[in-house]
mmCIF file of C-alpha atoms in Angstrom:
data_model
loop_
_atom_site.group_PDB
_atom_site.id
_atom_site.type_symbol
_atom_site.label_atom_id
_atom_site.label_comp_id
_atom_site.label_asym_id
_atom_site.label_seq_id
_atom_site.Cartn_x
_atom_site.Cartn_y
_atom_site.Cartn_z
ATOM 1 C CA UNK A 237 209.216 130.206 94.119
ATOM 2 C CA UNK A 238 206.520 130.487 91.433
ATOM 3 C CA UNK A 239 204.558 127.754 89.658
ATOM 4 C CA UNK A 240 204.116 127.790 85.879
ATOM 5 C CA UNK A 241 201.875 125.030 84.436
ATOM 6 C CA UNK A 242 202.512 122.920 87.517
ATOM 7 C CA UNK A 243 206.300 123.346 87.443
ATOM 8 C CA UNK A 244 208.238 125.130 90.126
ATOM 9 C CA UNK A 245 210.231 128.062 88.773
ATOM 10 C CA UNK A 246 212.608 130.441 90.505
ATOM 11 C CA UNK A 247 211.352 134.005 90.900
ATOM 12 C CA UNK A 248 213.585 136.353 88.873
ATOM 13 C CA UNK A 249 215.819 138.637 90.902
ATOM 14 C CA UNK A 250 215.438 142.404 90.708
ATOM 15 C CA UNK A 251 218.604 142.502 88.583
ATOM 16 C CA UNK A 252 217.191 139.899 86.200
ATOM 17 C CA UNK A 253 213.948 141.840 85.882
ATOM 18 C CA UNK A 254 215.802 145.055 85.055
ATOM 19 C CA UNK A 255 217.743 143.232 82.366
ATOM 20 C CA UNK A 256 214.608 141.562 81.032
ATOM 21 C CA UNK A 257 212.687 144.826 80.764
ATOM 22 C CA UNK A 258 215.676 146.487 79.103
ATOM 23 C CA UNK A 259 215.948 143.647 76.573
ATOM 24 C CA UNK A 260 212.246 143.712 75.788
ATOM 25 C CA UNK A 261 212.206 147.482 75.372
ATOM 26 C CA UNK A 262 215.347 147.319 73.251
ATOM 27 C CA UNK A 263 213.629 144.946 70.837
ATOM 28 C CA UNK A 264 210.392 146.925 70.807
ATOM 29 C CA UNK A 265 212.200 150.190 70.087
ATOM 30 C CA UNK A 266 214.941 148.870 67.797
ATOM 31 C CA UNK A 267 213.208 150.348 64.762
ATOM 32 C CA UNK A 268 214.037 153.790 66.185
ATOM 33 C CA UNK A 269 217.764 153.091 65.726
ATOM 34 C CA UNK A 270 217.044 152.199 62.113
ATOM 35 C CA UNK A 271 215.025 155.354 61.523
ATOM 36 C CA UNK A 272 217.612 157.495 63.317
ATOM 37 C CA UNK A 273 220.384 156.202 61.047
ATOM 38 C CA UNK A 274 218.214 156.692 57.964
ATOM 39 C CA UNK A 275 217.426 160.255 59.096
ATOM 40 C CA UNK A 276 221.109 161.038 59.641
ATOM 41 C CA UNK A 277 222.004 159.719 56.190
ATOM 42 C CA UNK A 278 219.201 161.640 54.486
ATOM 43 C CA UNK A 279 220.186 164.848 56.294
ATOM 44 C CA UNK A 280 223.783 164.291 55.229
ATOM 45 C CA UNK A 281 225.111 164.393 58.790
ATOM 46 C CA UNK A 282 228.051 161.988 58.181
ATOM 47 C CA UNK A 283 229.045 164.066 55.127
ATOM 48 C CA UNK A 284 228.752 167.276 57.171
ATOM 49 C CA UNK A 285 231.132 165.918 59.817
ATOM 50 C CA UNK A 286 233.494 164.579 57.165
ATOM 51 C CA UNK A 287 233.440 167.907 55.341
ATOM 52 C CA UNK A 288 234.577 169.720 58.477
ATOM 53 C CA UNK A 289 237.653 167.571 58.870
ATOM 54 C CA UNK A 290 236.112 164.766 60.914
ATOM 55 C CA UNK A 291 234.638 166.724 63.819
ATOM 56 C CA UNK A 292 231.720 169.137 64.049
ATOM 57 C CA UNK A 293 229.679 170.832 66.762
ATOM 58 C CA UNK A 294 225.939 170.392 67.006
ATOM 59 C CA UNK A 295 225.413 173.912 65.618
ATOM 60 C CA UNK A 296 227.725 173.197 62.668
ATOM 61 C CA UNK A 297 225.919 169.927 61.909
ATOM 62 C CA UNK A 298 222.568 171.707 62.080
ATOM 63 C CA UNK A 299 223.784 174.430 59.738
ATOM 64 C CA UNK A 300 225.243 172.039 57.166
ATOM 65 C CA UNK A 301 222.285 169.637 57.320
ATOM 66 C CA UNK A 302 219.685 172.417 57.064
ATOM 67 C CA UNK A 303 218.147 171.652 60.457
ATOM 68 C CA UNK A 304 215.923 174.450 61.762
ATOM 69 C CA UNK A 305 217.338 176.166 64.833
ATOM 70 C CA UNK A 306 214.194 175.347 66.821
ATOM 71 C CA UNK A 307 214.925 171.635 66.312
ATOM 72 C CA UNK A 308 218.354 171.655 67.966
ATOM 73 C CA UNK A 309 217.111 169.756 71.064
ATOM 74 C CA UNK A 310 215.671 167.075 68.786
ATOM 75 C CA UNK A 311 218.897 166.910 66.780
ATOM 76 C CA UNK A 312 220.859 166.561 70.026
ATOM 77 C CA UNK A 313 218.640 163.623 70.999
ATOM 78 C CA UNK A 314 219.199 162.022 67.589
ATOM 79 C CA UNK A 315 222.974 162.431 67.840
ATOM 80 C CA UNK A 316 223.003 161.070 71.400
ATOM 81 C CA UNK A 317 221.278 157.860 70.317
ATOM 82 C CA UNK A 318 223.555 157.393 67.306
ATOM 83 C CA UNK A 319 226.594 158.059 69.500
ATOM 84 C CA UNK A 320 225.483 155.571 72.155
ATOM 85 C CA UNK A 321 224.832 152.945 69.465
ATOM 86 C CA UNK A 322 228.285 153.403 67.917
ATOM 87 C CA UNK A 323 227.532 155.303 64.707
ATOM 88 C CA UNK A 324 229.182 158.539 65.874
ATOM 89 C CA UNK A 325 231.637 159.414 68.633
ATOM 90 C CA UNK A 326 231.412 162.391 70.960
ATOM 91 C CA UNK A 327 234.159 164.551 72.462
ATOM 92 C CA UNK A 328 233.258 166.142 75.766
ATOM 93 C CA UNK A 329 234.133 169.664 76.902
ATOM 94 C CA UNK A 330 235.346 170.492 80.419
ATOM 95 C CA UNK A 331 231.828 170.777 81.804
ATOM 96 C CA UNK A 332 230.782 167.388 80.484
ATOM 97 C CA UNK A 333 228.755 168.762 77.593
ATOM 98 C CA UNK A 334 229.456 167.378 74.151
ATOM 99 C CA UNK A 335 231.882 169.665 72.354
ATOM 100 C CA UNK A 336 231.852 167.931 68.993
ATOM 101 C CA UNK A 337 230.830 164.807 67.131
ATOM 102 C CA UNK A 338 233.082 162.664 64.973
ATOM 103 C CA UNK A 339 232.854 159.696 62.638
ATOM 104 C CA UNK A 340 233.437 156.114 63.677
ATOM 105 C CA UNK A 341 234.544 153.343 61.318
ATOM 106 C CA UNK A 342 230.854 152.497 60.817
ATOM 107 C CA UNK A 343 229.749 156.016 59.865
ATOM 108 C CA UNK A 344 232.797 156.419 57.623
ATOM 109 C CA UNK A 345 231.194 153.761 55.407
ATOM 110 C CA UNK A 346 228.413 156.173 54.433
ATOM 111 C CA UNK A 347 230.638 158.999 53.195
ATOM 112 C CA UNK A 348 232.827 159.398 50.145
ATOM 113 C CA UNK A 349 232.892 157.536 46.821
ATOM 114 C CA UNK A 350 232.394 154.108 48.456
ATOM 115 C CA UNK A 351 229.392 155.310 50.424
ATOM 116 C CA UNK A 352 226.852 152.722 51.547
ATOM 117 C CA UNK A 353 224.275 155.441 52.193
ATOM 118 C CA UNK A 354 221.963 153.997 49.547
ATOM 119 C CA UNK A 355 222.151 150.618 51.260
ATOM 120 C CA UNK A 356 220.822 152.309 54.412
ATOM 121 C CA UNK A 357 218.048 153.999 52.402
ATOM 122 C CA UNK A 358 217.135 150.748 50.661
ATOM 123 C CA UNK A 359 217.159 148.480 53.718
ATOM 124 C CA UNK A 360 215.177 150.958 55.838
ATOM 125 C CA UNK A 361 212.784 152.134 53.134
ATOM 126 C CA UNK A 362 209.048 151.388 53.115
ATOM 127 C CA UNK A 363 209.251 148.858 50.257
ATOM 128 C CA UNK A 364 211.653 146.712 52.294
ATOM 129 C CA UNK A 365 209.998 147.271 55.680
ATOM 130 C CA UNK A 366 206.287 146.853 55.019
ATOM 131 C CA UNK A 367 206.352 143.102 54.216
ATOM 132 C CA UNK A 368 207.347 142.358 57.799
ATOM 133 C CA UNK A 369 203.999 143.692 59.013
ATOM 134 C CA UNK A 370 202.475 140.731 57.141
ATOM 135 C CA UNK A 371 204.843 138.111 58.559
ATOM 136 C CA UNK A 372 202.251 136.564 60.959
ATOM 137 C CA UNK A 373 199.848 136.099 58.024
ATOM 138 C CA UNK A 374 202.611 134.625 55.868
ATOM 139 C CA UNK A 375 203.678 132.139 58.545
ATOM 140 C CA UNK A 376 200.090 130.982 59.028
ATOM 141 C CA UNK A 377 199.452 130.511 55.300
ATOM 142 C CA UNK A 378 200.030 127.093 53.739
ATOM 143 C CA UNK A 379 201.701 127.084 50.300
ATOM 144 C CA UNK A 380 199.290 126.374 47.466
ATOM 145 C CA UNK A 381 199.951 125.322 43.863
ATOM 146 C CA UNK A 382 197.770 127.977 42.245
ATOM 147 C CA UNK A 383 199.731 130.432 40.070
ATOM 148 C CA UNK A 384 198.211 133.426 41.830
ATOM 149 C CA UNK A 385 199.530 132.320 45.236
ATOM 150 C CA UNK A 386 202.335 134.645 46.448
ATOM 151 C CA UNK A 387 205.749 132.976 46.216
ATOM 152 C CA UNK A 388 207.255 135.124 48.956
ATOM 153 C CA UNK A 389 206.370 137.417 51.835
ATOM 154 C CA UNK A 390 207.377 140.330 49.610
ATOM 155 C CA UNK A 391 204.840 139.246 46.965
ATOM 156 C CA UNK A 392 202.137 138.801 49.604
ATOM 157 C CA UNK A 393 202.553 142.455 50.583
ATOM 158 C CA UNK A 394 203.319 144.129 47.270
ATOM 159 C CA UNK A 395 201.663 141.800 44.763
ATOM 160 C CA UNK A 396 204.894 141.451 42.760
ATOM 161 C CA UNK A 397 208.391 140.029 43.151
ATOM 162 C CA UNK A 398 211.344 141.828 44.659
ATOM 163 C CA UNK A 399 212.863 142.023 41.146
ATOM 164 C CA UNK A 400 209.839 143.561 39.433
ATOM 165 C CA UNK A 401 210.692 146.809 37.573
ATOM 166 C CA UNK A 402 207.619 148.439 39.178
ATOM 167 C CA UNK A 403 209.182 148.549 42.660
ATOM 168 C CA UNK A 404 209.661 152.138 43.785
ATOM 169 C CA UNK A 405 213.127 151.568 45.229
ATOM 170 C CA UNK A 406 214.787 149.643 42.382
ATOM 171 C CA UNK A 407 217.147 152.492 41.505
ATOM 172 C CA UNK A 408 218.206 152.773 45.133
ATOM 173 C CA UNK A 409 218.608 148.986 45.316
ATOM 174 C CA UNK A 410 220.854 148.910 42.239
ATOM 175 C CA UNK A 411 223.076 151.741 43.479
ATOM 176 C CA UNK A 412 223.270 150.129 46.924
ATOM 177 C CA UNK A 413 224.207 146.751 45.428
ATOM 178 C CA UNK A 414 226.914 148.362 43.310
ATOM 179 C CA UNK A 415 228.445 150.184 46.296
ATOM 180 C CA UNK A 416 228.472 147.041 48.433
ATOM 181 C CA UNK A 417 229.936 145.096 45.506
ATOM 182 C CA UNK A 418 232.776 147.620 45.204
ATOM 183 C CA UNK A 419 233.674 147.133 48.870
ATOM 184 C CA UNK A 420 233.654 143.366 48.423
ATOM 185 C CA UNK A 421 235.848 143.609 45.317
ATOM 186 C CA UNK A 422 238.378 145.730 47.208
ATOM 187 C CA UNK A 423 238.348 143.302 50.149
ATOM 188 C CA UNK A 424 238.847 140.221 47.981
ATOM 189 C CA UNK A 425 241.443 141.654 45.608
ATOM 190 C CA UNK A 426 243.180 143.547 48.402
ATOM 191 C CA UNK A 427 243.789 140.736 50.874
ATOM 192 C CA UNK A 428 242.813 137.508 49.145
ATOM 193 C CA UNK A 429 244.273 137.697 45.647
ATOM 194 C CA UNK A 430 245.497 134.101 45.879
ATOM 195 C CA UNK A 431 241.921 132.998 45.146
ATOM 196 C CA UNK A 432 242.537 133.857 41.480
ATOM 197 C CA UNK A 433 246.195 132.913 41.135
ATOM 198 C CA UNK A 434 246.879 130.372 38.397
ATOM 199 C CA UNK A 435 243.578 130.886 36.568
ATOM 200 C CA UNK A 436 243.530 131.589 32.837
ATOM 201 C CA UNK A 437 239.763 131.952 32.452
ATOM 202 C CA UNK A 438 236.742 132.737 34.610
ATOM 203 C CA UNK A 439 232.978 133.008 34.115
ATOM 204 C CA UNK A 440 231.095 135.459 36.332
ATOM 205 C CA UNK A 441 227.582 133.989 36.443
ATOM 206 C CA UNK A 442 224.872 136.552 37.080
ATOM 207 C CA UNK A 443 227.582 139.196 36.863
ATOM 208 C CA UNK A 444 225.279 142.063 35.824
ATOM 209 C CA UNK A 445 227.318 145.036 34.640
ATOM 210 C CA UNK A 446 230.523 143.069 35.136
ATOM 211 C CA UNK A 447 232.234 145.192 37.803
ATOM 212 C CA UNK A 448 233.782 142.209 39.614
ATOM 213 C CA UNK A 449 234.953 140.457 36.440
ATOM 214 C CA UNK A 450 236.437 143.695 35.092
ATOM 215 C CA UNK A 451 238.323 144.246 38.351
ATOM 216 C CA UNK A 452 239.681 140.679 38.221
ATOM 217 C CA UNK A 453 240.759 141.132 34.596
ATOM 218 C CA UNK A 454 242.526 144.389 35.499
ATOM 219 C CA UNK A 455 244.287 142.828 38.493
ATOM 220 C CA UNK A 456 245.215 139.640 36.599
ATOM 221 C CA UNK A 457 245.860 140.429 32.914
ATOM 222 C CA UNK A 458 246.271 136.740 32.105
ATOM 223 C CA UNK A 459 242.685 135.834 33.033
ATOM 224 C CA UNK A 460 240.036 135.992 30.317
ATOM 225 C CA UNK A 461 236.745 136.907 31.995
ATOM 226 C CA UNK A 462 233.263 136.189 30.697
ATOM 227 C CA UNK A 463 230.229 137.828 32.279
ATOM 228 C CA UNK A 464 227.150 135.664 31.819
ATOM 229 C CA UNK A 465 223.675 136.972 32.562
ATOM 230 C CA UNK A 466 220.153 136.902 31.182
ATOM 231 C CA UNK A 467 219.674 138.373 27.676
ATOM 232 C CA UNK A 468 217.955 141.583 28.819
ATOM 233 C CA UNK A 469 220.795 142.269 31.274
ATOM 234 C CA UNK A 470 223.482 141.664 28.646
ATOM 235 C CA UNK A 471 221.627 143.897 26.178
ATOM 236 C CA UNK A 472 221.898 146.797 28.650
ATOM 237 C CA UNK A 473 225.488 146.052 29.669
ATOM 238 C CA UNK A 474 228.315 148.461 28.804
ATOM 239 C CA UNK A 475 230.674 147.643 25.943
ATOM 240 C CA UNK A 476 233.415 145.279 27.076
ATOM 241 C CA UNK A 477 236.886 144.906 25.642
ATOM 242 C CA UNK A 478 240.235 143.219 26.033
ATOM 243 C CA UNK A 479 239.980 140.096 28.149
ATOM 244 C CA UNK A 480 236.341 140.772 29.141
ATOM 245 C CA UNK A 481 233.240 139.711 27.218
ATOM 246 C CA UNK A 482 229.502 139.461 27.893
ATOM 247 C CA UNK A 483 227.497 136.346 27.067
ATOM 248 C CA UNK A 484 223.741 135.865 27.358
ATOM 249 C CA UNK A 485 222.631 132.650 28.980
ATOM 250 C CA UNK A 486 220.676 130.850 31.675
ATOM 251 C CA UNK A 487 222.563 129.278 34.581
ATOM 252 C CA UNK A 488 219.831 126.640 34.906
ATOM 253 C CA UNK A 489 220.630 125.384 31.403
ATOM 254 C CA UNK A 490 224.405 125.620 30.955
ATOM 255 C CA UNK A 491 227.484 127.676 31.786
ATOM 256 C CA UNK A 492 230.420 128.458 29.447
ATOM 257 C CA UNK A 493 233.587 126.476 30.116
ATOM 258 C CA UNK A 494 236.376 128.097 32.131
ATOM 259 C CA UNK A 495 238.957 127.330 34.805
ATOM 260 C CA UNK A 496 236.674 128.828 37.425
ATOM 261 C CA UNK A 497 233.087 129.970 37.852
ATOM 262 C CA UNK A 498 232.298 132.983 40.044
ATOM 263 C CA UNK A 499 228.949 133.215 41.860
ATOM 264 C CA UNK A 500 228.699 136.536 43.695
ATOM 265 C CA UNK A 501 225.583 136.843 45.886
ATOM 266 C CA UNK A 502 223.683 134.413 43.639
ATOM 267 C CA UNK A 503 222.960 131.293 45.673
ATOM 268 C CA UNK A 504 221.257 132.944 48.660
ATOM 269 C CA UNK A 505 218.364 133.781 46.307
ATOM 270 C CA UNK A 506 217.586 130.091 45.685
ATOM 271 C CA UNK A 507 216.486 127.036 47.645
ATOM 272 C CA UNK A 508 218.787 124.056 48.138
ATOM 273 C CA UNK A 509 217.580 122.106 45.101
ATOM 274 C CA UNK A 510 218.034 125.033 42.734
ATOM 275 C CA UNK A 511 221.449 125.802 44.244
ATOM 276 C CA UNK A 512 222.488 122.205 43.555
ATOM 277 C CA UNK A 513 221.253 122.498 39.958
ATOM 278 C CA UNK A 514 223.268 125.674 39.399
ATOM 279 C CA UNK A 515 226.370 124.125 40.938
ATOM 280 C CA UNK A 516 226.064 120.979 38.805
ATOM 281 C CA UNK A 517 226.226 123.167 35.696
ATOM 282 C CA UNK A 518 229.241 124.914 37.242
ATOM 283 C CA UNK A 519 230.914 121.534 37.772
ATOM 284 C CA UNK A 520 230.283 120.626 34.137
ATOM 285 C CA UNK A 521 231.936 123.872 33.043
ATOM 286 C CA UNK A 522 235.251 123.533 34.912
ATOM 287 C CA UNK A 523 238.187 121.088 34.729
ATOM 288 C CA UNK A 524 239.288 118.753 37.514
ATOM 289 C CA UNK A 525 240.792 120.207 40.678
ATOM 290 C CA UNK A 526 244.361 119.243 39.740
ATOM 291 C CA UNK A 527 243.872 121.233 36.518
ATOM 292 C CA UNK A 528 242.831 124.312 38.500
ATOM 293 C CA UNK A 529 239.066 123.871 38.368
ATOM 294 C CA UNK A 530 236.950 125.427 41.110
ATOM 295 C CA UNK A 531 233.849 127.485 41.852
ATOM 296 C CA UNK A 532 234.352 130.755 43.732
ATOM 297 C CA UNK A 533 231.321 131.801 45.779
ATOM 298 C CA UNK A 534 230.865 135.011 47.782
ATOM 299 C CA UNK A 535 228.129 134.598 50.384
ATOM 300 C CA UNK A 536 227.381 134.948 54.056
ATOM 301 C CA UNK A 537 228.221 131.818 56.030
ATOM 302 C CA UNK A 538 226.281 132.070 59.274
ATOM 303 C CA UNK A 539 228.445 131.519 62.331
ATOM 304 C CA UNK A 540 231.810 131.465 60.562
ATOM 305 C CA UNK A 541 233.109 135.039 60.673
ATOM 306 C CA UNK A 542 236.014 136.262 62.849
ATOM 307 C CA UNK A 543 235.602 138.531 65.902
ATOM 308 C CA UNK A 544 232.227 136.977 66.493
ATOM 309 C CA UNK A 545 230.096 138.500 69.248
ATOM 310 C CA UNK A 546 226.409 138.958 69.985
ATOM 311 C CA UNK A 547 226.118 141.935 67.615
ATOM 312 C CA UNK A 548 227.680 140.026 64.710
ATOM 313 C CA UNK A 549 225.527 136.960 65.382
ATOM 314 C CA UNK A 550 222.383 139.079 65.596
ATOM 315 C CA UNK A 551 223.293 140.866 62.354
ATOM 316 C CA UNK A 552 223.689 137.532 60.582
ATOM 317 C CA UNK A 553 220.326 136.306 61.810
ATOM 318 C CA UNK A 554 218.588 139.584 60.897
ATOM 319 C CA UNK A 555 220.032 139.330 57.388
ATOM 320 C CA UNK A 556 218.896 135.721 57.190
ATOM 321 C CA UNK A 557 215.350 136.698 58.180
ATOM 322 C CA UNK A 558 215.461 139.555 55.660
ATOM 323 C CA UNK A 559 216.285 137.002 52.943
ATOM 324 C CA UNK A 560 213.196 134.960 53.814
ATOM 325 C CA UNK A 561 211.142 137.982 52.745
ATOM 326 C CA UNK A 562 212.184 137.309 49.129
ATOM 327 C CA UNK A 563 212.316 133.500 49.530
ATOM 328 C CA UNK A 564 216.069 133.694 49.967
ATOM 329 C CA UNK A 565 218.057 131.524 52.379
ATOM 330 C CA UNK A 566 220.795 132.265 54.912
ATOM 331 C CA UNK A 567 222.950 129.196 55.535
ATOM 332 C CA UNK A 568 225.386 127.825 58.078
ATOM 333 C CA UNK A 569 228.479 125.893 56.996
ATOM 334 C CA UNK A 570 226.871 122.453 57.341
ATOM 335 C CA UNK A 571 224.026 123.578 55.064
ATOM 336 C CA UNK A 572 226.464 124.808 52.408
ATOM 337 C CA UNK A 573 228.404 121.546 52.753
ATOM 338 C CA UNK A 574 225.293 119.485 52.003
ATOM 339 C CA UNK A 575 224.545 121.518 48.861
ATOM 340 C CA UNK A 576 228.123 121.105 47.633
ATOM 341 C CA UNK A 577 227.971 117.362 48.229
ATOM 342 C CA UNK A 578 224.579 117.068 46.486
ATOM 343 C CA UNK A 579 226.037 118.891 43.471
ATOM 344 C CA UNK A 580 228.908 116.418 43.243
ATOM 345 C CA UNK A 581 231.771 118.444 44.726
ATOM 346 C CA UNK A 582 234.411 116.877 46.953
ATOM 347 C CA UNK A 583 235.931 119.705 48.984
ATOM 348 C CA UNK A 584 235.624 123.382 49.877
ATOM 349 C CA UNK A 585 237.447 126.166 51.704
ATOM 350 C CA UNK A 586 235.805 129.107 53.515
ATOM 351 C CA UNK A 587 237.704 132.389 53.938
ATOM 352 C CA UNK A 588 235.983 135.306 55.747
ATOM 353 C CA UNK A 589 236.757 138.525 53.857
ATOM 354 C CA UNK A 590 234.344 141.278 54.966
ATOM 355 C CA UNK A 591 232.473 140.896 58.229
ATOM 356 C CA UNK A 592 230.165 137.889 57.858
ATOM 357 C CA UNK A 593 230.793 137.698 54.084
ATOM 358 C CA UNK A 594 233.112 134.893 52.995
ATOM 359 C CA UNK A 595 234.743 133.579 49.857
ATOM 360 C CA UNK A 596 234.000 129.883 49.450
ATOM 361 C CA UNK A 597 236.238 127.950 47.060
ATOM 362 C CA UNK A 598 234.502 124.727 46.022
ATOM 363 C CA UNK A 599 236.511 121.964 44.345
ATOM 364 C CA UNK A 600 235.372 119.059 42.118
#
């Protein structure tokens, strides 16, 4: 037995120590998995495998990705890590050597027209990563009222907000957001169309270029869709037509009336009080529940997704910590419930649609 601060504590077994060292090293070296995935995406390795019918040898990958022949051992090491971590799969030859590499469901998400490759580049790029080096300083710094005080960890590091046009990765961020949005649209309209049944009008608040609203209007010709965003966003928006229109506005002031209000990835950017303010304006814009009124929210609900395991839980918490970098908030169901109640809503329904992302229908 060992004594820690006067308390008797069992000495860890050899097996426990092996597991503890492995866990500690895994955390310390986890950034290497991130950089390995980013490297594979930038080399075009998933596309190379896809282009060869779903399986490729190491030499074929090297040739298609432009890897120098002297770097084959390094490429093999890269592929071994990404295979072990589930990004690729390996087929062994008779002697046990790897004969070829193939795509998994995960790596298939970074090839083709729906590719999330820019999401990988954005999330693992220096603009996103460097603020976390300043996290100890941020956590030790008390908020101050002065205007020059950084409002987020991101601002502490970069001297500007995440949404500032001067950020080097804004183009990558926009393309990544669009690709992820397309996957969400397909997931919602593919398996959860009942969310929009019975509606005759909908306002997509903060809808940007209007991709979600346009997809809803195409899938449900009877729904008139309005995309509301800030004036400078609407000014740059493409020309709408048919049952789709753009309207400039501010969700903190008012929202156009409709059967339903859509908030896609909006509320995680705001604290609880501001979320309640936004939702109160949503409530003012929709009819009573028996007349079809509701707010449709797409957000991550921590702890609510299906097929939940340690990897899913860890992913949710990593995303939640990432949001803190821009003063965003990841929330569990009870935290969402409190916001809905504070905004004057009576009921809600959560439906997981894509991993940890859910559709939340909130009723007055």
